mmCIF file of N, CA and C in Angstrom:
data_model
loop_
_atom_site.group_PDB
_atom_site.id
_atom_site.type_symbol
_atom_site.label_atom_id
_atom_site.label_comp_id
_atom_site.label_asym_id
_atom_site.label_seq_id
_atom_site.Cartn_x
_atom_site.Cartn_y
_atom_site.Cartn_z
ATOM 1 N N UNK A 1 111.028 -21.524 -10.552
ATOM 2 C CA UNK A 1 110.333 -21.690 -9.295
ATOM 3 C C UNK A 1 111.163 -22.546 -8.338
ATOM 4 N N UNK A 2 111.557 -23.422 -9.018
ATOM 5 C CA UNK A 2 112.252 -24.265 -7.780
ATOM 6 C C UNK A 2 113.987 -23.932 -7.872
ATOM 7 N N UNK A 3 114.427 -23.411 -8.219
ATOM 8 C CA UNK A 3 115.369 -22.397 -7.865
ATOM 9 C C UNK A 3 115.334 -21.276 -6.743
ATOM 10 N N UNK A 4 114.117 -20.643 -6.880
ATOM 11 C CA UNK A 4 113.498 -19.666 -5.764
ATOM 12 C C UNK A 4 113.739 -20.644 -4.371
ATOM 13 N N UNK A 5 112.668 -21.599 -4.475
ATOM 14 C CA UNK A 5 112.493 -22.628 -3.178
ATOM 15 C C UNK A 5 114.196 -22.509 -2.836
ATOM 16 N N UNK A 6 114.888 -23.845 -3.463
ATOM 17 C CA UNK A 6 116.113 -24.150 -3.132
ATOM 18 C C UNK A 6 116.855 -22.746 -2.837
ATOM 19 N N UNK A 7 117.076 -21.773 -2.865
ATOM 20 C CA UNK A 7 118.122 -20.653 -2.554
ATOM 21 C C UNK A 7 117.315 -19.980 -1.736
ATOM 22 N N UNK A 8 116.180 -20.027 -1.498
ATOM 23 C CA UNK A 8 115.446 -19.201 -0.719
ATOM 24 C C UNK A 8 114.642 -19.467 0.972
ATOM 25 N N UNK A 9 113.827 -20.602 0.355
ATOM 26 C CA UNK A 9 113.172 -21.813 1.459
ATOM 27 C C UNK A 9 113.806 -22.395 1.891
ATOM 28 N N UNK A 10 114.624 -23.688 1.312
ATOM 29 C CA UNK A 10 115.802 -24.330 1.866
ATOM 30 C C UNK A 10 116.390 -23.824 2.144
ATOM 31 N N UNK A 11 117.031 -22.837 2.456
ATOM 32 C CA UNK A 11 118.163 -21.625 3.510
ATOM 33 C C UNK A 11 117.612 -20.997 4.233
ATOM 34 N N UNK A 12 116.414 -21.042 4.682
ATOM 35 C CA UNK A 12 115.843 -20.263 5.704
ATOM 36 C C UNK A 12 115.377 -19.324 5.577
ATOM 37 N N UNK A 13 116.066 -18.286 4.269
ATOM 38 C CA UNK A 13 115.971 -17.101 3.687
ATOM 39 C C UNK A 13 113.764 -16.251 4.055
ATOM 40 N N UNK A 14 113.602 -17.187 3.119
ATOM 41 C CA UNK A 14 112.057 -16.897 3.552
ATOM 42 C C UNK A 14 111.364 -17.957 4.198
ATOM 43 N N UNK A 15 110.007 -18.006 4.435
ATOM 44 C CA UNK A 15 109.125 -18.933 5.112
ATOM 45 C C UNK A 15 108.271 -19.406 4.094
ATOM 46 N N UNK A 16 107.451 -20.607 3.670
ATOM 47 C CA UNK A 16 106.982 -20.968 2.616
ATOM 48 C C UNK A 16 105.640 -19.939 2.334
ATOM 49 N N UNK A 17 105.176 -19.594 3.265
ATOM 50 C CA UNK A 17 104.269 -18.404 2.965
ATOM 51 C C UNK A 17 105.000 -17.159 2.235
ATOM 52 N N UNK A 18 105.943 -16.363 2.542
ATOM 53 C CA UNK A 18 106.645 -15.840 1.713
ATOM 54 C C UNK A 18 106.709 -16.309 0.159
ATOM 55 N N UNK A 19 107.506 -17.065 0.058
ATOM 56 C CA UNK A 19 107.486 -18.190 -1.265
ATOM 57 C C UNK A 19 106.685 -17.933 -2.287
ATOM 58 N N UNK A 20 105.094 -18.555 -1.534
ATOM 59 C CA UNK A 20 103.828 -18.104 -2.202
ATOM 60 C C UNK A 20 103.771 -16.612 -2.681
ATOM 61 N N UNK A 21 103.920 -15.943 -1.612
ATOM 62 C CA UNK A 21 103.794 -14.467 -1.712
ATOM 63 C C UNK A 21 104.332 -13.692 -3.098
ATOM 64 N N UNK A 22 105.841 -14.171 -2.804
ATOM 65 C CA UNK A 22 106.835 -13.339 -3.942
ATOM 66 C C UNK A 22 106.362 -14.319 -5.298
ATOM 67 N N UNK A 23 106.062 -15.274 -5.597
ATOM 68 C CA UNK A 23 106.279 -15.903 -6.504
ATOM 69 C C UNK A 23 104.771 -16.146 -7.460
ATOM 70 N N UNK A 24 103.501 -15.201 -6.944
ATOM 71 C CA UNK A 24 102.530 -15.570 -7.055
ATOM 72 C C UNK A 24 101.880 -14.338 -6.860
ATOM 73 N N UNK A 25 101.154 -13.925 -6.117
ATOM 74 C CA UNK A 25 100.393 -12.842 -5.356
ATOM 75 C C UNK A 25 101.505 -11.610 -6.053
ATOM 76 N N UNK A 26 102.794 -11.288 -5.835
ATOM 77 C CA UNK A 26 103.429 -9.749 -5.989
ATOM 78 C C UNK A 26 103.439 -9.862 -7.220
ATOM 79 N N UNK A 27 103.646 -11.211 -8.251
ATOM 80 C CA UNK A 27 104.037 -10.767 -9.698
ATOM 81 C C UNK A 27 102.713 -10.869 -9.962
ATOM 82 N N UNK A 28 101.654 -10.450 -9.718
ATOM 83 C CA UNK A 28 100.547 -10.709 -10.303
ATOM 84 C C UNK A 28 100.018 -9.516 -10.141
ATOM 85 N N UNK A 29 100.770 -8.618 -8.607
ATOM 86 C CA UNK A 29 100.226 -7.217 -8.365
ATOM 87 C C UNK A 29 101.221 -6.285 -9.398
ATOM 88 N N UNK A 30 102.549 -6.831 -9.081
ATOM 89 C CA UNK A 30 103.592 -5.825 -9.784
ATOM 90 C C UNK A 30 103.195 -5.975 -11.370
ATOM 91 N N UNK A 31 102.912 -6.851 -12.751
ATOM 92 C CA UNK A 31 102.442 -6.391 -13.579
ATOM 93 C C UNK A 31 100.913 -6.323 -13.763
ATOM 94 N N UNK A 32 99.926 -5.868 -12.868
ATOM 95 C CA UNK A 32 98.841 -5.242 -12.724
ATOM 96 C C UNK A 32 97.568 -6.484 -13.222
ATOM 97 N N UNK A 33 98.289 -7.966 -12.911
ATOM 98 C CA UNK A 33 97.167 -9.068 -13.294
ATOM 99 C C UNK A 33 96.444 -9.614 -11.822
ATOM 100 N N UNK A 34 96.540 -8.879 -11.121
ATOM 101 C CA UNK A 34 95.538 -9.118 -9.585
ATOM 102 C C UNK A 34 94.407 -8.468 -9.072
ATOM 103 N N UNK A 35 93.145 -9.802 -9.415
ATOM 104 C CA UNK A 35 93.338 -10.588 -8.386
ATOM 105 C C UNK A 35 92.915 -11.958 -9.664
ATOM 106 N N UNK A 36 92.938 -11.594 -11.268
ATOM 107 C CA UNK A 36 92.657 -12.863 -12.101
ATOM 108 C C UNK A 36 93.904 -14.013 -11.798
ATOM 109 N N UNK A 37 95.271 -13.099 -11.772
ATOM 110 C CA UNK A 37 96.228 -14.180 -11.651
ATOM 111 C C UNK A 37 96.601 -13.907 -9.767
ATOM 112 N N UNK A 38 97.450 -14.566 -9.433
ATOM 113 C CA UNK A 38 98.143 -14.895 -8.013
ATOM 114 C C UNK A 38 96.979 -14.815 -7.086
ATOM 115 N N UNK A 39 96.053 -15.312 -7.079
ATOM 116 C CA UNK A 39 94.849 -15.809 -6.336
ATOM 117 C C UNK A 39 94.156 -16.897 -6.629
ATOM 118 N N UNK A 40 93.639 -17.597 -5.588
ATOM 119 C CA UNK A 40 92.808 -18.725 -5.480
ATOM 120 C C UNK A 40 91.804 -17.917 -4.736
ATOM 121 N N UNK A 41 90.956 -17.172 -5.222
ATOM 122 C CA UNK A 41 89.485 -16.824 -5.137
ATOM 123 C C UNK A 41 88.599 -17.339 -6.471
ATOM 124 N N UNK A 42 87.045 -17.071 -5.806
ATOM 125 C CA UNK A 42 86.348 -17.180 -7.002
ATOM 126 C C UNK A 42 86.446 -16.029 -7.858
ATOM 127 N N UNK A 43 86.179 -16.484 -9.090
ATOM 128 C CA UNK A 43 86.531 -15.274 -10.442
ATOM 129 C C UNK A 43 87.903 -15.484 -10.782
ATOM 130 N N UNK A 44 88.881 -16.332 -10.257
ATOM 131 C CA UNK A 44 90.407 -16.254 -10.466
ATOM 132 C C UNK A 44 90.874 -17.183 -11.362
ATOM 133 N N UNK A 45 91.940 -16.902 -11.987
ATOM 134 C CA UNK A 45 91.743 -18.208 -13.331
ATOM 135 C C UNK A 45 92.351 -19.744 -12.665
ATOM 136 N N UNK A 46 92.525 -19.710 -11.274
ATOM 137 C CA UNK A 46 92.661 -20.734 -10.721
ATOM 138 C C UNK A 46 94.383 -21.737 -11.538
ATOM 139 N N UNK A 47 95.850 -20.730 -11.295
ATOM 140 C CA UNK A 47 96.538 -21.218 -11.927
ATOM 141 C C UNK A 47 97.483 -21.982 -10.737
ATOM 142 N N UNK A 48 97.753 -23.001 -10.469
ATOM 143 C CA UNK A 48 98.179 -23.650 -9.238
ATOM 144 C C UNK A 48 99.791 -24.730 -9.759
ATOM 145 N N UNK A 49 100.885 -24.505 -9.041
ATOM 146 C CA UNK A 49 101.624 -25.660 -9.085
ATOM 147 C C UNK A 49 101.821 -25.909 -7.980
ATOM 148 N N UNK A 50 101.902 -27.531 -8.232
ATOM 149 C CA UNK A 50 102.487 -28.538 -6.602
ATOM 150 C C UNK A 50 103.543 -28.706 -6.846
ATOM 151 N N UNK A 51 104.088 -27.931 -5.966
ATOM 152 C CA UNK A 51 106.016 -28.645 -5.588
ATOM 153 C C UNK A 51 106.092 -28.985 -4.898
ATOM 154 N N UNK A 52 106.949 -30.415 -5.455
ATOM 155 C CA UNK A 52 107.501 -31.455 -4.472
ATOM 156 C C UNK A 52 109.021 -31.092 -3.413
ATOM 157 N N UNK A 53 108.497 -30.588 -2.623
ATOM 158 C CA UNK A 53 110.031 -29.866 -1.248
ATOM 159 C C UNK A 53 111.023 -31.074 -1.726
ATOM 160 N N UNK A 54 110.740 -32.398 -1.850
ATOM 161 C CA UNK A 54 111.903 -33.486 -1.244
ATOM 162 C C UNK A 54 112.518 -33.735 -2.795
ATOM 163 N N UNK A 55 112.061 -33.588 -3.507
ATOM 164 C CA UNK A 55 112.724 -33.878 -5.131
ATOM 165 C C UNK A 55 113.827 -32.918 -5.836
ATOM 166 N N UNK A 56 115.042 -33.790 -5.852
ATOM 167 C CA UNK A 56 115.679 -33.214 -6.365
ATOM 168 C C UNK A 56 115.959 -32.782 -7.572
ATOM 169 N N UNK A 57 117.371 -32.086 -8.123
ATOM 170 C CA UNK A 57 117.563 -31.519 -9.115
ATOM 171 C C UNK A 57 118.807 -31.361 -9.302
ATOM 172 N N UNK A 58 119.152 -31.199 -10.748
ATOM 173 C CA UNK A 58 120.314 -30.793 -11.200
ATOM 174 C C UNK A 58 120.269 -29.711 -12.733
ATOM 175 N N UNK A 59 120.623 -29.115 -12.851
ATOM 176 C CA UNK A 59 120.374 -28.003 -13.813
ATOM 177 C C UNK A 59 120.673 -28.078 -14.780
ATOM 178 N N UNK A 60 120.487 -28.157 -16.130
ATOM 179 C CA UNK A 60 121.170 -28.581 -17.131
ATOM 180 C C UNK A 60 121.131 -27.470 -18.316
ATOM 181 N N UNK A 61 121.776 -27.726 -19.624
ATOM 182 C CA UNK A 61 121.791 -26.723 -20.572
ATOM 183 C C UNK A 61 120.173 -26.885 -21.084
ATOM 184 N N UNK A 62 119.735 -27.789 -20.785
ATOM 185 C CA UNK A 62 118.445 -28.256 -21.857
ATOM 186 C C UNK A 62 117.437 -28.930 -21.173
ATOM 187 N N UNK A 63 117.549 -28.065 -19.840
ATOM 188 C CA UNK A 63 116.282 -28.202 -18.679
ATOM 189 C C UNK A 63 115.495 -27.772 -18.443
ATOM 190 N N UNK A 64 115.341 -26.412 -19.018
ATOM 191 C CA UNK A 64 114.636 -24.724 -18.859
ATOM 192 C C UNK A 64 113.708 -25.129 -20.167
ATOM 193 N N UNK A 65 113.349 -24.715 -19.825
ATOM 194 C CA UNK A 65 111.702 -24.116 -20.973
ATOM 195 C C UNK A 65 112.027 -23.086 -21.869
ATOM 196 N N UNK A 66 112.941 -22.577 -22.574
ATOM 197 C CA UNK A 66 113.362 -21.325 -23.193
ATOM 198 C C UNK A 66 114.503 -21.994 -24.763
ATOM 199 N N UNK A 67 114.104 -21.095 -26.059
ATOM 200 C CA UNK A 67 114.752 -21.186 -27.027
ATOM 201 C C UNK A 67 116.325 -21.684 -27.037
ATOM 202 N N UNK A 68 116.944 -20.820 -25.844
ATOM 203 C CA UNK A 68 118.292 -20.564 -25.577
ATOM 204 C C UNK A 68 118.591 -21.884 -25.683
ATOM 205 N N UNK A 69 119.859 -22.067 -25.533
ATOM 206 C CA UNK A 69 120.641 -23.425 -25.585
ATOM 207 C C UNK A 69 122.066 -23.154 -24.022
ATOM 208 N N UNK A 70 121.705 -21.996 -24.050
ATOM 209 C CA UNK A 70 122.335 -21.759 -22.228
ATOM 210 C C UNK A 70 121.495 -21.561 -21.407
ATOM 211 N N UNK A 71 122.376 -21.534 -20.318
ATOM 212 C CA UNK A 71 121.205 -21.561 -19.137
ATOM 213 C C UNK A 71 122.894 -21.101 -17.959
ATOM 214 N N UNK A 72 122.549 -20.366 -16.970
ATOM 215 C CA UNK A 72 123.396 -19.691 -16.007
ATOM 216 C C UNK A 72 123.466 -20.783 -14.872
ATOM 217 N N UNK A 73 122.306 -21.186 -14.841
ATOM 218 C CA UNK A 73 122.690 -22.160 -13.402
ATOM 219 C C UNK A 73 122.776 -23.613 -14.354
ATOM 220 N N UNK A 74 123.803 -24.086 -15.241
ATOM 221 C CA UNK A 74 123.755 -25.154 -15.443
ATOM 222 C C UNK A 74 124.701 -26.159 -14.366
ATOM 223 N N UNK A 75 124.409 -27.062 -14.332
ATOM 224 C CA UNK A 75 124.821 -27.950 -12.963
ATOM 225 C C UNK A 75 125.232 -27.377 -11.690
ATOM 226 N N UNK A 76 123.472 -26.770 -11.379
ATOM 227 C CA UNK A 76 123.846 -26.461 -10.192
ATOM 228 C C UNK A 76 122.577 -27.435 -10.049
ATOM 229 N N UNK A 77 122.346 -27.907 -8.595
ATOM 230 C CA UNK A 77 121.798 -28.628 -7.881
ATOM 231 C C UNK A 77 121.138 -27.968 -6.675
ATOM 232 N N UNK A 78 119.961 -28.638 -6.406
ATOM 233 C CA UNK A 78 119.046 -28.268 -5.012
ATOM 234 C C UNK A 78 118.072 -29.194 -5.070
ATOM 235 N N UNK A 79 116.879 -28.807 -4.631
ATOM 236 C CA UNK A 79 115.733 -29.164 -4.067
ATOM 237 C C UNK A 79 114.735 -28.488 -4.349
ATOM 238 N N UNK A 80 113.637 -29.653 -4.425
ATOM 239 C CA UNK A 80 112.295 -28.494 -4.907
ATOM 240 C C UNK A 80 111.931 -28.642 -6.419
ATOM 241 N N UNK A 81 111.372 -29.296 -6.599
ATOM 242 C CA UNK A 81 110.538 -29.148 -8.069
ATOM 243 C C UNK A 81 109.109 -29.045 -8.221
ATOM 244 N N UNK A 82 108.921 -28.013 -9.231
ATOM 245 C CA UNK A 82 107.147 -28.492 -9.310
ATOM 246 C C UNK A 82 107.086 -29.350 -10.291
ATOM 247 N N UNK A 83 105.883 -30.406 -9.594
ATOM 248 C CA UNK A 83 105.547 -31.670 -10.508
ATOM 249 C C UNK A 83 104.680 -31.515 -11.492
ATOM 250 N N UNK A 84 103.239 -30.588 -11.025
ATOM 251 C CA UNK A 84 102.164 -30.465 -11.834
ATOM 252 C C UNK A 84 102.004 -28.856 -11.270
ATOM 253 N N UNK A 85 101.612 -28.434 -13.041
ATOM 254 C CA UNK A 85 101.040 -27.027 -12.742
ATOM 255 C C UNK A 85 99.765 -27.408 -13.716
ATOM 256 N N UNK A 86 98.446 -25.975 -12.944
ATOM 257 C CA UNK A 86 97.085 -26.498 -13.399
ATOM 258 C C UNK A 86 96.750 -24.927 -13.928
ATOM 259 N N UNK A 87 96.320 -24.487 -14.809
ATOM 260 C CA UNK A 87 96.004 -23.227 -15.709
ATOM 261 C C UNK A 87 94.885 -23.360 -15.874
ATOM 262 N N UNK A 88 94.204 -22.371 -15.312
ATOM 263 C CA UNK A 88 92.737 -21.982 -15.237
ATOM 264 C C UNK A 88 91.844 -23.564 -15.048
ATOM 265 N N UNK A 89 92.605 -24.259 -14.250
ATOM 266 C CA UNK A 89 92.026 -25.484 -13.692
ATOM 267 C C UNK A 89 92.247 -26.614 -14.576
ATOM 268 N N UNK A 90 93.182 -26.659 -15.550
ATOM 269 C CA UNK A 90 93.447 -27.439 -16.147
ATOM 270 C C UNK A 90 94.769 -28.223 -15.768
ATOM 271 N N UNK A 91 95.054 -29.434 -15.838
ATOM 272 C CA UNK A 91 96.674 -29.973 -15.736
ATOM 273 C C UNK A 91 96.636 -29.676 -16.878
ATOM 274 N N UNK A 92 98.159 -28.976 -17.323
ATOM 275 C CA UNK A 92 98.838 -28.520 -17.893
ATOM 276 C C UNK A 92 100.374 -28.767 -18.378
ATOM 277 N N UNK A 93 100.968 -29.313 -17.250
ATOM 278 C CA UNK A 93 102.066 -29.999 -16.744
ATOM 279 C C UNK A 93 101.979 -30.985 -15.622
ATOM 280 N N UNK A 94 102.789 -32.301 -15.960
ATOM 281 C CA UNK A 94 102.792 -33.251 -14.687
ATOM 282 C C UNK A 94 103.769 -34.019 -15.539
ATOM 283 N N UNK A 95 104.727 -34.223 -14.443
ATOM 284 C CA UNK A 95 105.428 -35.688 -14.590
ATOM 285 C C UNK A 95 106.573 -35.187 -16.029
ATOM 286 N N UNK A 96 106.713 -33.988 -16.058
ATOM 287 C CA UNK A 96 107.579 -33.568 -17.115
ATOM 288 C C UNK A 96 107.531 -33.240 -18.582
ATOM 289 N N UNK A 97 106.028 -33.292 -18.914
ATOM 290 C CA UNK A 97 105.093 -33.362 -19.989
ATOM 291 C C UNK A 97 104.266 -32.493 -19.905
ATOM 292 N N UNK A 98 104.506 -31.128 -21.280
ATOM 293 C CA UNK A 98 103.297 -30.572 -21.034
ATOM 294 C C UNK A 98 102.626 -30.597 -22.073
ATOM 295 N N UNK A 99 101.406 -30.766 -21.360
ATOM 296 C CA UNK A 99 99.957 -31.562 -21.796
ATOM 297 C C UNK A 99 98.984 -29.736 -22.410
ATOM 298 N N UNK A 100 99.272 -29.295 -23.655
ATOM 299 C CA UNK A 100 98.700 -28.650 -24.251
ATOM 300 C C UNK A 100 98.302 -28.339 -25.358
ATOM 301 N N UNK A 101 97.469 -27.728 -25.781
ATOM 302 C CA UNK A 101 96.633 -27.912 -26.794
ATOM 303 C C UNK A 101 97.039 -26.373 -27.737
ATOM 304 N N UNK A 102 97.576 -26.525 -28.776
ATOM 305 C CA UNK A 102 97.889 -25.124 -29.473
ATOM 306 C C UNK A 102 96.674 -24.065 -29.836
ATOM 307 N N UNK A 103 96.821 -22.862 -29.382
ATOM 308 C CA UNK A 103 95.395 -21.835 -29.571
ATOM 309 C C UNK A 103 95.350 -21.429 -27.868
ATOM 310 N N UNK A 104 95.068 -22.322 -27.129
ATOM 311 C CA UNK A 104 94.235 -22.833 -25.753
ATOM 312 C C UNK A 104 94.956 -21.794 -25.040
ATOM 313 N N UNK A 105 95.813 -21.133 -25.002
ATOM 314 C CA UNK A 105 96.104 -19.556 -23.983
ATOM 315 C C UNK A 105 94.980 -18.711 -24.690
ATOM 316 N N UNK A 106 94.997 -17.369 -23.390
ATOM 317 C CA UNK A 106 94.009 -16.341 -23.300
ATOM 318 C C UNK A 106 94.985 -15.467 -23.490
ATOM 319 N N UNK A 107 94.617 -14.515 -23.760
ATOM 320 C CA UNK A 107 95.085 -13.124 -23.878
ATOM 321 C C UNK A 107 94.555 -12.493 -22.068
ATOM 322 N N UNK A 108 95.703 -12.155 -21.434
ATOM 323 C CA UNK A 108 95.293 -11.718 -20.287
ATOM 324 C C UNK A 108 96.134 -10.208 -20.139
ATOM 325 N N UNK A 109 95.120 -9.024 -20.493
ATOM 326 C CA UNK A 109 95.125 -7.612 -19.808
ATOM 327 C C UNK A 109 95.867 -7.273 -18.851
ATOM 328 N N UNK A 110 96.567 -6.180 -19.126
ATOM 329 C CA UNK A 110 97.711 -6.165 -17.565
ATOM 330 C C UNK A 110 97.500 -4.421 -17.942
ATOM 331 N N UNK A 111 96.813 -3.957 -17.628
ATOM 332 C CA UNK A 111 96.958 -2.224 -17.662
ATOM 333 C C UNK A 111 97.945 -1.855 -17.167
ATOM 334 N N UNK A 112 98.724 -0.586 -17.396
ATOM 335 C CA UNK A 112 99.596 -0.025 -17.249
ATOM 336 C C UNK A 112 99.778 0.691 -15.819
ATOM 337 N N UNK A 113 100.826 0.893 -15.103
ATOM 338 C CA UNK A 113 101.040 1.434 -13.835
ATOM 339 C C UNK A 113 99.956 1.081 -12.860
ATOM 340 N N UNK A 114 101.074 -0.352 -12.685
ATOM 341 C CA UNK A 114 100.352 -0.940 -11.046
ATOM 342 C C UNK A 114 100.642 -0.553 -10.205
ATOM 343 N N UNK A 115 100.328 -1.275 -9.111
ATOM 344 C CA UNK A 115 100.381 -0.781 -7.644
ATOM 345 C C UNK A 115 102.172 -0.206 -7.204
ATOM 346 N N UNK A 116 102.587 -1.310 -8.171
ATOM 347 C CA UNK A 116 104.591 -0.620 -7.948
ATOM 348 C C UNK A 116 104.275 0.956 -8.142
ATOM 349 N N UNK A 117 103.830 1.389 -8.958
ATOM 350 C CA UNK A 117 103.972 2.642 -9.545
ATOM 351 C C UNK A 117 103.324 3.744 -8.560
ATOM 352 N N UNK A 118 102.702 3.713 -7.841
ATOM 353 C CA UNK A 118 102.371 4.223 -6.581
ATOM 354 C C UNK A 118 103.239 4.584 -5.023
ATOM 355 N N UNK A 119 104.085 3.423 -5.068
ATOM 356 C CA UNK A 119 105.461 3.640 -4.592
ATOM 357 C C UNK A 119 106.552 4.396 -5.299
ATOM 358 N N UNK A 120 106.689 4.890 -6.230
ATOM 359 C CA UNK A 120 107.150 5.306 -7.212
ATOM 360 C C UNK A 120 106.867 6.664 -6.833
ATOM 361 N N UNK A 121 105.984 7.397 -6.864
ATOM 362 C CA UNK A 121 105.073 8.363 -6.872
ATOM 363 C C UNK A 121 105.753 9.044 -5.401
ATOM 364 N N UNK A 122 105.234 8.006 -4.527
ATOM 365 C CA UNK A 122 105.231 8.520 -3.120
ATOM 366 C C UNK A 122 106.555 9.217 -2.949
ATOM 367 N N UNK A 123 107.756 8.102 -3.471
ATOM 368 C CA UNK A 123 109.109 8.421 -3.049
ATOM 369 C C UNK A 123 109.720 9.736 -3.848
ATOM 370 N N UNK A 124 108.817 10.163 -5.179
ATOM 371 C CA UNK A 124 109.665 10.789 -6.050
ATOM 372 C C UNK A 124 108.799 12.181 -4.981
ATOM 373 N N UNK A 125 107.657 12.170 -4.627
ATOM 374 C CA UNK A 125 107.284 13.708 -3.800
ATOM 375 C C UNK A 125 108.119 14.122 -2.568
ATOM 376 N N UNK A 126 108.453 12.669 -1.937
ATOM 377 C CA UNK A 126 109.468 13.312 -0.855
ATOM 378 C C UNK A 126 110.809 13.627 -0.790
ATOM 379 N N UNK A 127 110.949 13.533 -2.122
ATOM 380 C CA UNK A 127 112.535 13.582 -2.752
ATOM 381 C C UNK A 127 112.213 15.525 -2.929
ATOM 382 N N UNK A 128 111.017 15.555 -4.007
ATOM 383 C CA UNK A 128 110.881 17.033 -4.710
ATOM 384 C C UNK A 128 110.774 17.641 -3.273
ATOM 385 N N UNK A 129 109.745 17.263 -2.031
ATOM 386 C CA UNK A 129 109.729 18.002 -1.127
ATOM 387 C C UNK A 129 110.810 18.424 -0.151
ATOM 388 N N UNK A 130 111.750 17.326 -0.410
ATOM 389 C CA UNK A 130 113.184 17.490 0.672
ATOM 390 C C UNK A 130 113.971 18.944 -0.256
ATOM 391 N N UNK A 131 113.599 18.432 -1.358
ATOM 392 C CA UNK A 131 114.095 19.644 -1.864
ATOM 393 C C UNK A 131 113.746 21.027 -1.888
ATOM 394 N N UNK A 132 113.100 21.680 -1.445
ATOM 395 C CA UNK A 132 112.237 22.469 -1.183
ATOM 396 C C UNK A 132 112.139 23.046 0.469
ATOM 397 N N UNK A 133 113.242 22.102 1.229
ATOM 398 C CA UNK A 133 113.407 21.805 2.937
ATOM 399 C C UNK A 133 114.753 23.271 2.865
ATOM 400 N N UNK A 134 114.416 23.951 4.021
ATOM 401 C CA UNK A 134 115.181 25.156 4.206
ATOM 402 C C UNK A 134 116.749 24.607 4.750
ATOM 403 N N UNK A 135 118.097 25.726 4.115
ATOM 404 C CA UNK A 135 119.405 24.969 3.919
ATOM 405 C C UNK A 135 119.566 25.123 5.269
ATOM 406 N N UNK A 136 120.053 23.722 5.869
ATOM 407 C CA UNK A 136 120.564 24.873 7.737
ATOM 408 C C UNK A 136 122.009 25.518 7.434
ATOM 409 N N UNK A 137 122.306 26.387 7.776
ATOM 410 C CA UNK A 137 123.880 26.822 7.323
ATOM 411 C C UNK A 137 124.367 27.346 9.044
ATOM 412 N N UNK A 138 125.501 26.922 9.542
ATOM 413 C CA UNK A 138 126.118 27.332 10.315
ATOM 414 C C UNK A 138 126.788 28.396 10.321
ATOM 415 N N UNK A 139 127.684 28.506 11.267
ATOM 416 C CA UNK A 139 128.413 29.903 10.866
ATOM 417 C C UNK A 139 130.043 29.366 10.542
ATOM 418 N N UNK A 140 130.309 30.665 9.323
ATOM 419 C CA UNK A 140 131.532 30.129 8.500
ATOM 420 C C UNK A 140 133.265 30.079 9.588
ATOM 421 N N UNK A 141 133.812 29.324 9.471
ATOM 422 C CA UNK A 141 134.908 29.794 10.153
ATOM 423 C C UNK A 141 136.052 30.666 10.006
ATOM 424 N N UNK A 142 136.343 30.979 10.947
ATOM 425 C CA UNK A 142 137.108 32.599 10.465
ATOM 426 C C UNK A 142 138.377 32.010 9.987
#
């Protein structure tokens, strides 16, 4: 997440509404978990992080959340961290500690062919239909 910010927000690239958008709301439409996940409505599992814009960073082999023991952006540097993330209204993470209880995830449903897959659809008919478009042929030269 705060990789996104720093290469994205901090360069102008997007607007912090964007931000939200791609990082929240689309991955929640693109694997078919919207409107339980990437929403703050009622009925929503209410999953929220605060990032701090002014806090920095530096990247390390053993900074990431993952088995690996590499990491691609190691010492790279920016801006932007989230401090606290809250899961279905719970703190979860703060201050670099996460505060969880083993069992305590849900199993959350993602049915097959989301809304991506509809774009998918559209583009593959106007492909079959171009194909199907009469050849113009000029006349051959002598």
């Amino acid at each position: 997440m705060h990789i996104i910010w720093d290469s994205m927000v901090e360069t102008g690239k997007i607007s912090v509404t964007d931000y939200v958008r791609v990082t929240s709301t689309e991955c929640a439409k693109i694997f078919n978990m919207y409107p339980r996940k990437g929403a703050i409505l009622e009925g929503s599992d209410a999953d929220i992080i605060l990032l701090n814009p002014e806090r920095s960073f530096v990247m390390g082999a053993h900074t990431h959340h993952s088995r690996s023991n590499t990491n691609v952006y190691v010492g790279r540097k920016g801006k932007g961290m989230v401090e606290i993330t809250i899961s279905r209204g719970r703190v979860v993470w703060e201050d670099g500690v996460l505060n969880i209880a083993p069992g305590s995830g849900t199993y959350v449903r993602m049915p097959p062919f989301g809304y991506i897959f509809d774009g998918i659809e559209k583009s593959d008919a106007a492909y079959r239909a171009s194909l199907r478009a009469p050849v113009q042929r000029g006349k051959a030269a002598a």
